[in-house]
Structure formats: structure tokens, C-alpha cells
CSV table of C-alpha atoms and ligand atoms in Angstrom, one decimal:
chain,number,residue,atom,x,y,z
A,105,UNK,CA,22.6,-11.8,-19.9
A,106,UNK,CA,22.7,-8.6,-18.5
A,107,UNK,CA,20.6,-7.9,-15.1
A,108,UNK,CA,19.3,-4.4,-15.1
A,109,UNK,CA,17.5,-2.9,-12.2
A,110,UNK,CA,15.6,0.0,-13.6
A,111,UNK,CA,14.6,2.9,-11.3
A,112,UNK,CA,11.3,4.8,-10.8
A,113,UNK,CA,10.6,7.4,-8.8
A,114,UNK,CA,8.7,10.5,-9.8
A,115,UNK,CA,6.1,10.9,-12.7
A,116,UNK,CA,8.6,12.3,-15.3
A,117,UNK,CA,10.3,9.4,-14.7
A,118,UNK,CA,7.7,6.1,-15.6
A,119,UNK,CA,7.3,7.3,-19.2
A,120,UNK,CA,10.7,7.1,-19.9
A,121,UNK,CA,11.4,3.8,-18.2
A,122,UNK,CA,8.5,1.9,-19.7
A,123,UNK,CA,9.6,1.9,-23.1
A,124,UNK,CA,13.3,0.5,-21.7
A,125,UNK,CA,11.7,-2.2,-19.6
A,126,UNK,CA,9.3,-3.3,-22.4
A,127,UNK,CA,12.3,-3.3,-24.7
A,128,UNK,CA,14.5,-5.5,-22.0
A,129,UNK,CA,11.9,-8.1,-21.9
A,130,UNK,CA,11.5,-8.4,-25.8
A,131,UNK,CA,15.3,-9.0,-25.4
A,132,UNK,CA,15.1,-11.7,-22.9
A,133,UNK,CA,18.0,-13.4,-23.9
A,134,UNK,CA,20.0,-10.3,-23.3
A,135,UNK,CA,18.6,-8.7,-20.2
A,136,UNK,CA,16.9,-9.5,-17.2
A,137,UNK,CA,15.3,-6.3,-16.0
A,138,UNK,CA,14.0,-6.1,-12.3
A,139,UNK,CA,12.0,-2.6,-11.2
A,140,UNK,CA,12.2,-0.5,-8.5
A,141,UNK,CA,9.8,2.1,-7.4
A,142,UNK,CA,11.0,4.8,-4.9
A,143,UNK,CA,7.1,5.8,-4.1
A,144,UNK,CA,8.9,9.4,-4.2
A,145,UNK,CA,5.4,10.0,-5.9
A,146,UNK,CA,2.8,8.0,-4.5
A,147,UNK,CA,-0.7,9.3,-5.3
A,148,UNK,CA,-3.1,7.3,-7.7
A,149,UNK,CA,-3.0,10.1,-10.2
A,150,UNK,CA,0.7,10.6,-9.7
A,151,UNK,CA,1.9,7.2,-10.1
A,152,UNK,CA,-0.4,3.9,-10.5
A,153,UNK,CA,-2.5,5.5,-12.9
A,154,UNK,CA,1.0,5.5,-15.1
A,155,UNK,CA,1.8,2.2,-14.6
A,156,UNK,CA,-1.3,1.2,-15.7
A,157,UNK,CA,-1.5,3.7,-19.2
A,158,UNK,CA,2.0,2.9,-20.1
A,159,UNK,CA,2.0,-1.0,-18.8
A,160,UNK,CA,4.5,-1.1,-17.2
A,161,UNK,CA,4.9,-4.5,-14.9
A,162,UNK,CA,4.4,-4.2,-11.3
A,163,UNK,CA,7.8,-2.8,-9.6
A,164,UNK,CA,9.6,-5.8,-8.3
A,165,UNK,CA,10.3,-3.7,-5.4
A,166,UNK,CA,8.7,-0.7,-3.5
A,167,UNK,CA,10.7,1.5,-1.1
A,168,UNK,CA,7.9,3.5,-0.5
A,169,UNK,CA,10.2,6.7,0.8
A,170,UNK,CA,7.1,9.3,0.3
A,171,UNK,CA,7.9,12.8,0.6
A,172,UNK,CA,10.3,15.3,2.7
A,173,UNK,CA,12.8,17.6,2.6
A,174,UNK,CA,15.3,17.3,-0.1
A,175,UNK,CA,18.1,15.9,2.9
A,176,UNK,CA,15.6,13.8,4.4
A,177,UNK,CA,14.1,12.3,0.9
A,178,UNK,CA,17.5,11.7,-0.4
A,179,UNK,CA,19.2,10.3,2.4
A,180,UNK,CA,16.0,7.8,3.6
A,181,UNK,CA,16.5,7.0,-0.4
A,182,UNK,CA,19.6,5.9,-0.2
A,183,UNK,CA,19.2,3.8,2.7
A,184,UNK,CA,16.2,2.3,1.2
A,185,UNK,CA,17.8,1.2,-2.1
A,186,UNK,CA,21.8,0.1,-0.6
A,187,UNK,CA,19.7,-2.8,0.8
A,188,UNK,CA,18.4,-3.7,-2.6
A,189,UNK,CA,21.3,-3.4,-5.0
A,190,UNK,CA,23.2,-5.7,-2.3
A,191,UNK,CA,20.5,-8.1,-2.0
A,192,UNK,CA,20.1,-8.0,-6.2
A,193,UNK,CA,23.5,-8.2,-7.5
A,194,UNK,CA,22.9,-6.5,-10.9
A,195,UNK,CA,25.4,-6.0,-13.5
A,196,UNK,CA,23.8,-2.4,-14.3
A,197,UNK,CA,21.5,0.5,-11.9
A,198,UNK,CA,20.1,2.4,-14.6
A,199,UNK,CA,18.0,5.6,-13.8
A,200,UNK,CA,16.2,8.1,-15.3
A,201,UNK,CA,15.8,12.6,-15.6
A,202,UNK,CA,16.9,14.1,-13.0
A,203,UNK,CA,14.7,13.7,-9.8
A,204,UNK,CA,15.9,13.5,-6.1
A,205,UNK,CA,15.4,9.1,-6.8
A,206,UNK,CA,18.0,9.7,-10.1
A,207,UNK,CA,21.2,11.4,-8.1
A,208,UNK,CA,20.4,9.2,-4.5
A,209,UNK,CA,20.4,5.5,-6.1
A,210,UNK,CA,23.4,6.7,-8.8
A,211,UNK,CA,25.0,7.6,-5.4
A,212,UNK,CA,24.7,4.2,-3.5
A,213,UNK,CA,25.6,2.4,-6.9
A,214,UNK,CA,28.6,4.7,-7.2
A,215,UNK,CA,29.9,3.6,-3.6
A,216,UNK,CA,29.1,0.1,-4.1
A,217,UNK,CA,31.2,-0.3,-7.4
A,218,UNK,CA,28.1,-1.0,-9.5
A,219,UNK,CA,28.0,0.7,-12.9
A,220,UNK,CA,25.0,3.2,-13.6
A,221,UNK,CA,23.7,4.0,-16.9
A,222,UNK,CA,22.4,7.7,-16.8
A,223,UNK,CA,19.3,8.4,-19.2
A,224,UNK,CA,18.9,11.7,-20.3
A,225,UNK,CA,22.2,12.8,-19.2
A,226,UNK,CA,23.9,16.0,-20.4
A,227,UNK,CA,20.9,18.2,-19.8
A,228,UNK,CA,21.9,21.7,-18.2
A,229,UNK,CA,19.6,24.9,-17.3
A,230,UNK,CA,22.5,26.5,-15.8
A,231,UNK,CA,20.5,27.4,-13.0
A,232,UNK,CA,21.8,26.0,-10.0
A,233,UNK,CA,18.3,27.1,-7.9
A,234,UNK,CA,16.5,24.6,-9.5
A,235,UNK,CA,17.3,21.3,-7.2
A,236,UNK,CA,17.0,19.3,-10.7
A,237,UNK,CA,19.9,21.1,-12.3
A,238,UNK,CA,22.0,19.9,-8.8
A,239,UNK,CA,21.0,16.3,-9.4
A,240,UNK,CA,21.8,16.6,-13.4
A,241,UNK,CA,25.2,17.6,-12.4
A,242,UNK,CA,26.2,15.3,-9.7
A,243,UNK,CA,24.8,12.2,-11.7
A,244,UNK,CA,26.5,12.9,-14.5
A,245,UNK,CA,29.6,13.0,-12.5
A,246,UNK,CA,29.2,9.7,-11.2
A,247,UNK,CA,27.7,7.8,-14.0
A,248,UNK,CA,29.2,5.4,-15.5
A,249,UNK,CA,27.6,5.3,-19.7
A,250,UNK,CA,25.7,8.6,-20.3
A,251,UNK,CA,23.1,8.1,-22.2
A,252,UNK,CA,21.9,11.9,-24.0
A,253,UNK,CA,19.2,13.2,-25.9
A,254,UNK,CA,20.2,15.8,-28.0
A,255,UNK,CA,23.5,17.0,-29.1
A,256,UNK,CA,23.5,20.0,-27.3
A,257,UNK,CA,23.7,17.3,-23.9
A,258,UNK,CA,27.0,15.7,-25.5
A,259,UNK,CA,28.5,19.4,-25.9
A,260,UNK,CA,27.9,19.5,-22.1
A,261,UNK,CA,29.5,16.8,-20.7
A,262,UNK,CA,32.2,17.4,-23.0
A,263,UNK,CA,32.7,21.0,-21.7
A,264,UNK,CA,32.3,19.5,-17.6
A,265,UNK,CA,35.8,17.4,-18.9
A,266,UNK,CA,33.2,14.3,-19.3
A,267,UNK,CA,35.6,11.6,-21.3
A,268,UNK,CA,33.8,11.5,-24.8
A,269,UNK,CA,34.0,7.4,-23.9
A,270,UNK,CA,31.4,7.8,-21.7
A,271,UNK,CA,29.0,9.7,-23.6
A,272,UNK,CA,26.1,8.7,-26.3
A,273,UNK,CA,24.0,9.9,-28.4
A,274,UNK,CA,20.7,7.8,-28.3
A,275,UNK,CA,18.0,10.4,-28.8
A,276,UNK,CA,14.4,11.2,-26.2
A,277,UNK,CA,13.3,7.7,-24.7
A,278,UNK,CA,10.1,10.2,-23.3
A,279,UNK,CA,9.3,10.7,-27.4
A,280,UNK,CA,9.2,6.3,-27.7
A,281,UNK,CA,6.8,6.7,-24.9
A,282,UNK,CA,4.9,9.5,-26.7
A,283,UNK,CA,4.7,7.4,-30.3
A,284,UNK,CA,3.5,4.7,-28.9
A,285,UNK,CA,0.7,5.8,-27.2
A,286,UNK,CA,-0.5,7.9,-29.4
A,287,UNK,CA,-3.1,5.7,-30.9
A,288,UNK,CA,-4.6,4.5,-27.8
A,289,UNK,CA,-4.8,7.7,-26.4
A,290,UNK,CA,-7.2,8.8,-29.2
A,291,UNK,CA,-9.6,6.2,-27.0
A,292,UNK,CA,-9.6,9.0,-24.4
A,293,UNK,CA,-12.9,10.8,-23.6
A,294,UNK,CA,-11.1,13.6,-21.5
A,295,UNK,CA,-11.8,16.2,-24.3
A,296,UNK,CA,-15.5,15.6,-24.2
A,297,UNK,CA,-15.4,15.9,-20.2
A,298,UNK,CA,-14.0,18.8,-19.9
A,299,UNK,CA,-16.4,20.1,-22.9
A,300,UNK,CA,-13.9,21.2,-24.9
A,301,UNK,CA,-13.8,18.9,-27.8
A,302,UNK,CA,-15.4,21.1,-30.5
A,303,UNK,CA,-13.3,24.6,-30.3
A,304,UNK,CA,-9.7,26.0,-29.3
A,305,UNK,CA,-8.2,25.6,-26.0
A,306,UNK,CA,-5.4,26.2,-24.0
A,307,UNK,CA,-3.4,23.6,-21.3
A,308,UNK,CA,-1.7,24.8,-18.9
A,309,UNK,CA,0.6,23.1,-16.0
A,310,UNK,CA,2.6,24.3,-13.4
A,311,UNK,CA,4.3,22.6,-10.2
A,312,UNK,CA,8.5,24.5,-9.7
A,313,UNK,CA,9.3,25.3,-6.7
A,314,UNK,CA,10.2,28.9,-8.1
A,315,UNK,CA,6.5,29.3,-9.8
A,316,UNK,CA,4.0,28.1,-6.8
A,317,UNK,CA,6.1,28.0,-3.6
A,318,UNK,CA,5.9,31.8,-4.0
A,319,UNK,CA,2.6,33.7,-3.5
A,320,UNK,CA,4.0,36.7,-5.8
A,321,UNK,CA,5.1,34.8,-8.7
A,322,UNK,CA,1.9,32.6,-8.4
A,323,UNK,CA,-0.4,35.4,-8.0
A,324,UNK,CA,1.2,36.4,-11.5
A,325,UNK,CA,0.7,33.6,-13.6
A,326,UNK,CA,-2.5,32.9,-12.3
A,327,UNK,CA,-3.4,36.4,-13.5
A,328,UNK,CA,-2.1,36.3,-16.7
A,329,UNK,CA,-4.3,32.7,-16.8
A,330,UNK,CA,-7.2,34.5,-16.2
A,331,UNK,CA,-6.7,36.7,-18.8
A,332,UNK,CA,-6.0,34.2,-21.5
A,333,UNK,CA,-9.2,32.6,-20.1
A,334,UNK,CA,-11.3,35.4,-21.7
A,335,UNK,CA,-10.2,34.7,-24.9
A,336,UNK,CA,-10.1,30.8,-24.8
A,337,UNK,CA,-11.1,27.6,-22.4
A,338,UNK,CA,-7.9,27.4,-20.3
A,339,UNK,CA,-7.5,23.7,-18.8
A,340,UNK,CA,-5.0,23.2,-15.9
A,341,UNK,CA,-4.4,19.8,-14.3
A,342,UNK,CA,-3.4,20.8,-10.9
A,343,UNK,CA,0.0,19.0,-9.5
A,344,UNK,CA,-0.5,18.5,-5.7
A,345,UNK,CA,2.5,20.5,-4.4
A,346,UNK,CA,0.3,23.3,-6.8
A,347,UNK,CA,-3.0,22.7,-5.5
A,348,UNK,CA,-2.1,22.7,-1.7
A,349,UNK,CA,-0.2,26.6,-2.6
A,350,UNK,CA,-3.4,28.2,-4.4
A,351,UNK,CA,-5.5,27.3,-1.3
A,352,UNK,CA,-3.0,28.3,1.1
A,353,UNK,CA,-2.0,31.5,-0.4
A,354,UNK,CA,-5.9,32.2,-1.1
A,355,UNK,CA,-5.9,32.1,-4.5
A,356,UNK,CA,-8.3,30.3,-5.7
A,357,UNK,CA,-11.0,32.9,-4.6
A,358,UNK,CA,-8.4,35.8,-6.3
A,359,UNK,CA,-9.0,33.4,-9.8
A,360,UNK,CA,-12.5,33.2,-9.4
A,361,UNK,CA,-13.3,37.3,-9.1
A,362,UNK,CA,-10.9,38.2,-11.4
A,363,UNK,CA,-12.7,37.3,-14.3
A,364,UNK,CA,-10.5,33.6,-14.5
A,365,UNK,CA,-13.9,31.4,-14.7
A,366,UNK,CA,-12.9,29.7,-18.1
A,367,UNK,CA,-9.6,28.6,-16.2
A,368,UNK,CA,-10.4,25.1,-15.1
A,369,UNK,CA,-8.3,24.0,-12.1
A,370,UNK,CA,-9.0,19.4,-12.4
A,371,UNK,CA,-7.0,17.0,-11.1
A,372,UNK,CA,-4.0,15.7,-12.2
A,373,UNK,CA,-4.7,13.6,-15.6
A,374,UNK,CA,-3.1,10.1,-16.4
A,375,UNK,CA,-0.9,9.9,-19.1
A,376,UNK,CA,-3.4,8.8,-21.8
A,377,UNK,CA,-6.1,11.1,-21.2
A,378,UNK,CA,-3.1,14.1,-20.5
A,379,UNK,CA,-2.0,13.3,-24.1
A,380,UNK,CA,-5.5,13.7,-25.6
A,381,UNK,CA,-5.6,16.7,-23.8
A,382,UNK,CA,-2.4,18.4,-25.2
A,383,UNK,CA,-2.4,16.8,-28.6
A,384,UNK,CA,-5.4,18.8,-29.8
A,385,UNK,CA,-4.5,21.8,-27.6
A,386,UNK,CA,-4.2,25.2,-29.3
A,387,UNK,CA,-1.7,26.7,-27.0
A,388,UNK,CA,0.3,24.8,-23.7
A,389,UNK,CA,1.6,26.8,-21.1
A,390,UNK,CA,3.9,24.9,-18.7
A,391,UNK,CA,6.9,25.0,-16.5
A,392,UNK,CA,8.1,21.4,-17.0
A,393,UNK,CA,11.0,19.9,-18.7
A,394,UNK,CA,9.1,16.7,-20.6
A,395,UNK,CA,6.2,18.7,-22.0
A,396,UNK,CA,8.4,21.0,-23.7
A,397,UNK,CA,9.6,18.3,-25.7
A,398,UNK,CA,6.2,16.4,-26.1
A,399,UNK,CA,4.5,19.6,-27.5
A,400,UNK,CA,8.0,20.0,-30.1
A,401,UNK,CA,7.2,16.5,-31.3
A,402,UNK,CA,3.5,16.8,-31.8
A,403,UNK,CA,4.0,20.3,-33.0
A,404,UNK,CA,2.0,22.2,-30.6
A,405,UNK,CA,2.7,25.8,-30.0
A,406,UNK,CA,4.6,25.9,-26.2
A,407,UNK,CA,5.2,29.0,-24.2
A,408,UNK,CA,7.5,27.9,-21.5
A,409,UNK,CA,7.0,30.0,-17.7
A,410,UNK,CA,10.4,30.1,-16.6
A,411,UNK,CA,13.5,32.0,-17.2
A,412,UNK,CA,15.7,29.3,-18.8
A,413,UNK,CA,15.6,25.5,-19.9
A,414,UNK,CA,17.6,22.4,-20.2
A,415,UNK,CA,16.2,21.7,-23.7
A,416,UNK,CA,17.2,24.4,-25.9
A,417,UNK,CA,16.9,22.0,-28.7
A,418,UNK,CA,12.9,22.5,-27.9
A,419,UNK,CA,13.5,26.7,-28.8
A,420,UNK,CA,15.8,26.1,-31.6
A,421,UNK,CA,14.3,23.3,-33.7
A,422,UNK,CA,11.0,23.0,-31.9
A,423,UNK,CA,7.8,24.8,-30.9
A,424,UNK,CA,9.0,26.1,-27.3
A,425,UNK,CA,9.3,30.0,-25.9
A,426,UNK,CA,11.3,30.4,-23.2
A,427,UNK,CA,9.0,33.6,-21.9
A,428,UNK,CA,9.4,33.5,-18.0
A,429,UNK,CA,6.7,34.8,-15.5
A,430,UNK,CA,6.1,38.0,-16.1
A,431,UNK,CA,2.3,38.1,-16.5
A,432,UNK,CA,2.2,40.7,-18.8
A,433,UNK,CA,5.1,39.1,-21.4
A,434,UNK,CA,2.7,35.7,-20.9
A,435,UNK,CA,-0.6,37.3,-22.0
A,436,UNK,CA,1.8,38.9,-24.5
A,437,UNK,CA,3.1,35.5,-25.7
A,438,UNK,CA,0.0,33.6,-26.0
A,439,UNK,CA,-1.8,36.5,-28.1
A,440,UNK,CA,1.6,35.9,-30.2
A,441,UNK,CA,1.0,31.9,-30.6
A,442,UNK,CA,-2.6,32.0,-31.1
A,443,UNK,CA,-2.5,34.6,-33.8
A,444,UNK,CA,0.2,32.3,-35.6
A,445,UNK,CA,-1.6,28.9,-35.1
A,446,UNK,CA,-3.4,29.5,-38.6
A,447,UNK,CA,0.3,29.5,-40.4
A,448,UNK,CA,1.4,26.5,-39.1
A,449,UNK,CA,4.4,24.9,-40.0
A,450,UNK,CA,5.1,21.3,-40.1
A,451,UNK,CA,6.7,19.8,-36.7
A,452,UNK,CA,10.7,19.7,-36.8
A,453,UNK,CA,11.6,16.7,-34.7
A,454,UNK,CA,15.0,16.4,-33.5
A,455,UNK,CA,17.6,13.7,-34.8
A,456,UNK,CA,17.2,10.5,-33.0
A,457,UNK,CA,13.4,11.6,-31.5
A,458,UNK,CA,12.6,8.8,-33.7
A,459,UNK,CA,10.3,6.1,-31.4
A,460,UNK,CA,13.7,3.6,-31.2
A,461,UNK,CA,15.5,4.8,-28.1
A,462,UNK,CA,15.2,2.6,-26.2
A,463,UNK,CA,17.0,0.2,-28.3
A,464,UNK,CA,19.7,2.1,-29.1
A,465,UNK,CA,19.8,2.6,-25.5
A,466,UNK,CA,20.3,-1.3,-25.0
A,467,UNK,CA,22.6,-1.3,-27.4
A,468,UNK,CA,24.9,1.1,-26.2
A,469,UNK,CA,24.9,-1.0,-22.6
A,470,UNK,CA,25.0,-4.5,-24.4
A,471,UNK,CA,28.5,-2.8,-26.0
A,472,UNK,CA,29.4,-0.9,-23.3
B,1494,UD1,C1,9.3,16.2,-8.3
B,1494,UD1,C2,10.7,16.3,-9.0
B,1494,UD1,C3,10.6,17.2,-10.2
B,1494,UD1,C4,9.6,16.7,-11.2
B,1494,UD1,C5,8.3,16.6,-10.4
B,1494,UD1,C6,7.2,16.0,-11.3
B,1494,UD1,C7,12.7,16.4,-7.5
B,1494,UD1,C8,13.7,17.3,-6.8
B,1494,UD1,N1,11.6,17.0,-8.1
B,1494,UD1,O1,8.9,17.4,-7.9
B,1494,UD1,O2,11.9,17.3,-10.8
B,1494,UD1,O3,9.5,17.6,-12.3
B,1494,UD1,O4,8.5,15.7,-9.3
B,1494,UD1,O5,6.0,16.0,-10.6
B,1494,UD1,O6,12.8,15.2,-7.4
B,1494,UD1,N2,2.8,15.0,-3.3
B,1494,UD1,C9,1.5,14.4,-3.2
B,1494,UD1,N3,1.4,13.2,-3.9
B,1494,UD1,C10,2.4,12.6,-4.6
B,1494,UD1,C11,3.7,13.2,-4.6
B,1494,UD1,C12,3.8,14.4,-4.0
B,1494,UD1,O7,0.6,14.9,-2.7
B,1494,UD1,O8,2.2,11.5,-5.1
B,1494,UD1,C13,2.9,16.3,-2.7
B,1494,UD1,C14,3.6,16.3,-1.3
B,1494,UD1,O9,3.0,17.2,-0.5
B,1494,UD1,C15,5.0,16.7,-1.6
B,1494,UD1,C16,4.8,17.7,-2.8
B,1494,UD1,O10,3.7,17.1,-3.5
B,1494,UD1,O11,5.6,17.4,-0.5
B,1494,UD1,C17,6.0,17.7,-3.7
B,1494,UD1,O12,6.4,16.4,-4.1
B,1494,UD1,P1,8.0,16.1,-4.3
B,1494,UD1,O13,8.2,14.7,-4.8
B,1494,UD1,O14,8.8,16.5,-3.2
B,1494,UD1,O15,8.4,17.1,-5.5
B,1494,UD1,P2,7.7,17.5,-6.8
B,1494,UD1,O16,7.3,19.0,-6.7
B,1494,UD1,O17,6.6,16.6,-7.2
């Protein structure tokens, strides 16, 4: 029997460690999973509502370490969790993406001589701005099984002079998540709130440091939102680090003036209703890593706002543009996808974005 403690931190992070957790206590004989929550996010509609759409049990423990700095959040981390993992005694840490939570409790684990499974390893913008991208490559290092996604994740590891022993291949634990769900999000009323369940609209969300801590690059987007807006609904669940920059930089009056009434700025949505949302979307627009790869499985046209990602298996096989923030080449873009949408083309999943991840993924740690 294998005693896992299983680490949450951030909002990427609970949809990826539900399905492992739910799969660890099927296996009961095998593992004895124990769950920790960081509280790095802490807002109903950033965590508990999560917990609740994707049942996953009440954490075991709460650290509770809120937000700061990247120094101060990482190091109060890690003095949070040492504690824990001492106190637990588990035979595996295993965490998740590649928040500040991932790197600082694969970090105490590493000094305390307890093995770490890494899921979603091998991921790699290349882009050493994005504080992610700095916590992909130091928990990689440290890891001790690294669990990846696609292939193009093994190739990287591989090429950082990662020993292929420590690598597999188990496919997107998100896309388990994703499958599962599916159904009961069709429940979901959120289309008929927002009064867009009988015609096309767009979803957009937004929440890198590099997109809203920046008035300029902001400013952009939001215009080139606006003028997508006069062609369809836009909606845009508004991440809180987003909403507190469009009132501080003023730009929320900008949007309204500038013609950007059909943008819809709502709160952030819970998983459930968020899926509903997407799933019947007509175009996203988005800046984050795990919607890339939701809209690829569902199929849903994705223009991506940044300059790079660490999924090109989302551009290659799947329904992604990589098209920056540039608001002309946006407006550019979306007239692009929408004018497609009538010839579309069946999804093209990648291997192993199956719905069993998670097993393989206990597996690979039974064996390991
Ligand atoms: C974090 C992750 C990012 C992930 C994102 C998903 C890191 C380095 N970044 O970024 O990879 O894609 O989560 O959302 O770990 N805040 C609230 N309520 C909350 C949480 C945050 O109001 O529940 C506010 C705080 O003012 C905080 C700000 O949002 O300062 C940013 O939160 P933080 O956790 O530092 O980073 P995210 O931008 O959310």
C-alpha cells in the first residue's frame, strides 16, 4: 500500500488531481491518498466551488499560504508543507502543472529524501519570463518519476539530459477531468444566464502576468475584444488578478465607450458551468495553458494571446493559434476562425487523451 499525498494549490491544479484521487481510492488496496491544499488560491470561485463540481474530498490538510510575492509565497510554502510531509510519512509527494505550490513542495520533498511524482512534466514554452516555465524546469529537475502528456514533453526531458528511466508517457489527466464531466455539465444553466444559448458566441479569458499586469498590452486586447464584440456576444469570466488591473488602469470605462458593450466582463465561473460555457462556444480566446487543450479535445476553434506555448501538440494536432497580442492580428484571427467554423473538421485528439490517465498514472508509480 502506497501512501500518496496529493497536492493542490491553484485552480489549474484541482482538475487534474481529482481524477488521481478518485482513482487512488477505487484502488484502496493499493494506495492510501491523503490531500493537501496550499490555499495559494482561496476565493469561492477560485477554489471551493472546484472541489465541489469535481468532488473532490475535503483536503486532509489546509496550509492556507494565500497570496504574495513569488519569494514570499514560495518560501511561506515550503515552510508550511516541511511540517506535513514529516508529520505524514508518505511513500510518494505527487504534484501537479506548474504553479508556485508544484516547484515549493517538490522542493521540501527533494531535501527530505521523499520521492515526487511530477504530473504534466516535460512541458516547455521556452520562455523564461513566464514564472511557470521557471517552475516546469526546476521540478523536472528534482522529480523523481515524470509523468508527461504528450510526446513532444518526453523529447524535452530527454534533450535537458533527463534519464529516459525517469520519464513516461501517460497522456492529459486535465482531459479525464474533462470526459467525465461532460455529462453533468450539460445540467448547467450558465448559457441561458448569460442569454446566449440560442446564437454564436465567443469566450474569452485572460489572467498572465505579461497580458494584464501591463496597461499597454491590456488596453490592446481589450480593444481588439471590443471589436469582436460587434460581430458576436463576447463572454469573459474575469480572473481576480484581471479584474483588480482593468479598474486600476481605468479600463473598464475605455471598454464601455469604445463600442465593447456585447463584451461581458462576469465573475469567474465554476468548472461545470465554465465547461457549458466553452463547449458550445463558437470561438475561445485565452491566454491559459489548460484551455488550450480543453478546446483541442472538444474541438473548439482556440486563438491563443500570447507569443509562444508549452503545448504545441494543441497547434499541431489540435484546434489552437498561437496569435499573440497584437490587437490587430486578434481581430484578424477571429474573422479567420469564425469564417471557418461552417467547414468543420472532426476533433484530432492526441494519443493517450483518452479519459484513463489517471490510471496509467498509478500504474506507472505502483511499478515505479
Ligand atoms: C496562478 C499560477 C498560474 C495559473 C493561475 C491560474 C503561479 C506562479 N501562477 O496565477 O500558473 O495559471 O494561478 O489562475 O503559481 N487572488 C484572489 N483570489 C484567489 C487567488 C488569487 O483574489 O483565490 C488574487 C490576489 O490578489 C493575487 C492575484 O489574484 O495576488 C494573483 O494570484 P496568484 O496565485 O499569485 O497568481 P495567479 O495569477 O492566479
Amino acid at each position: 500500500m502506497l501512501k500518496v499525498i496529493n497536492v493542490v494549490g491553484a485552480r489549474p491544479n484541482f482538475m487534474k488531481v481529482a481524477p488521481i484521487v478518485e482513482a487512488m481510492r477505487r484502488r484502496g488496496r493499493e494506495f492510501a491518498p491523503f490531500v493537501v491544499h496550499t490555499g495559494q488560491h482561496y476565493d469561492e470561485q477560485m477554489s471551493d466551488a472546484f472541489f465541489r463540481d469535481l468532488g473532490l474530498p475535503e483536503p486532509d490538510v489546509c496550509l492556507g499560504v494565500g497570496s504574495g510575492s513569488h519569494a514570499q509565497q514560495t518560501a511561506a510554502l515550503m515552510q508550511l508543507f516541511e511540517p506535513v510531509v514529516l508529520r505524514e510519512k508518505p511513500d510518494w509527494v505527487l504534484v501537479v502543472g506548474d504553479v508556485n505550490s508544484t516547484l515549493a513542495c517538490a522542493l521540501v520533498c527533494a531535501k527530505l529524501l521523499v520521492k515526487v511524482a511530477h504530473v504534466e512534466a516535460g512541458l516547455r514554452s521556452r520562455d523564461r519570463t513566464m514564472p511557470e516555465e521557471i517552475n516546469r524546469l526546476l521540478t523536472d529537475q528534482i522529480a523523481d518519476l515524470l509523468l508527461t502528456p504528450s510526446r513532444d514533453a518526453d523529447a524535452n526531458l530527454l534533450a535537458e539530459g533527463i534519464p529516459a528511466k525517469r520519464i513516461r508517457l501517460v497522456g492529459n489527466v486535465m482531459i479525464d477531468s474533462l470526459f467525465k464531466q461532460l455529462e453533468r455539465a450539460a445540467g448547467s444553466k450558465v448559457r441561458k444566464e448569460l442569454g446566449v444559448d440560442d446564437k454564436p458566441y465567443a469566450v474569452v479569458t485572460l489572467h498572465r502576468p505579461s497580458n494584464v499586469d501591463d496597461a499597454g498590452v491590456l488596453r490592446g486586447i481589450l480593444s481588439a475584444l471590443a471589436q469582436i464584440g460587434a460581430r458576436l456576444p463576447v463572454v469573459f469570466p474575469v480572473h481576480p488578478r484581471t479584474r483588480k488591473n482593468i479598474y486600476e488602469f481605468g479600463l473598464d470605462e475605455e471598454l464601455a465607450h469604445s463600442g465593447g458593450g456585447r463584451v461581458r466582463l462576469v465573475e469567474p465561473l465554476g468548472y461545470l458551468d465554465f465547461l457549458r460555457l466553452y463547449s458550445g462556444a463558437a470561438l475561445v480566446l485565452t491566454d491559459s495553458g489548460g484551455i488550450q487543450e480543453e478546446t483541442t479535445a472538444l474541438g473548439i476553434p482556440c486563438l491563443t494571446l500570447r507569443e509562444n506555448t508549452e503545448r504545441p501538440v494543441t497547434v499541431e494536432l489540435g484546434t489552437n493559434r498561437i496569435v499573440g497580442t497584437h490587437p490587430e492580428r486578434i481581430v484578424r484571427a477571429a474573422t479567420d476562425a469564425l469564417e471557418a467554423t461552417s467547414t468543420n473538421t472532426p476533433p484530432r485528439v492526441p494519443p493517450f487523451w483518452d479519459g484513463h490517465t489517471a490510471d496509467r498514472i498509478l500504474d506507472e508509480m505502483m511499478n515505479a
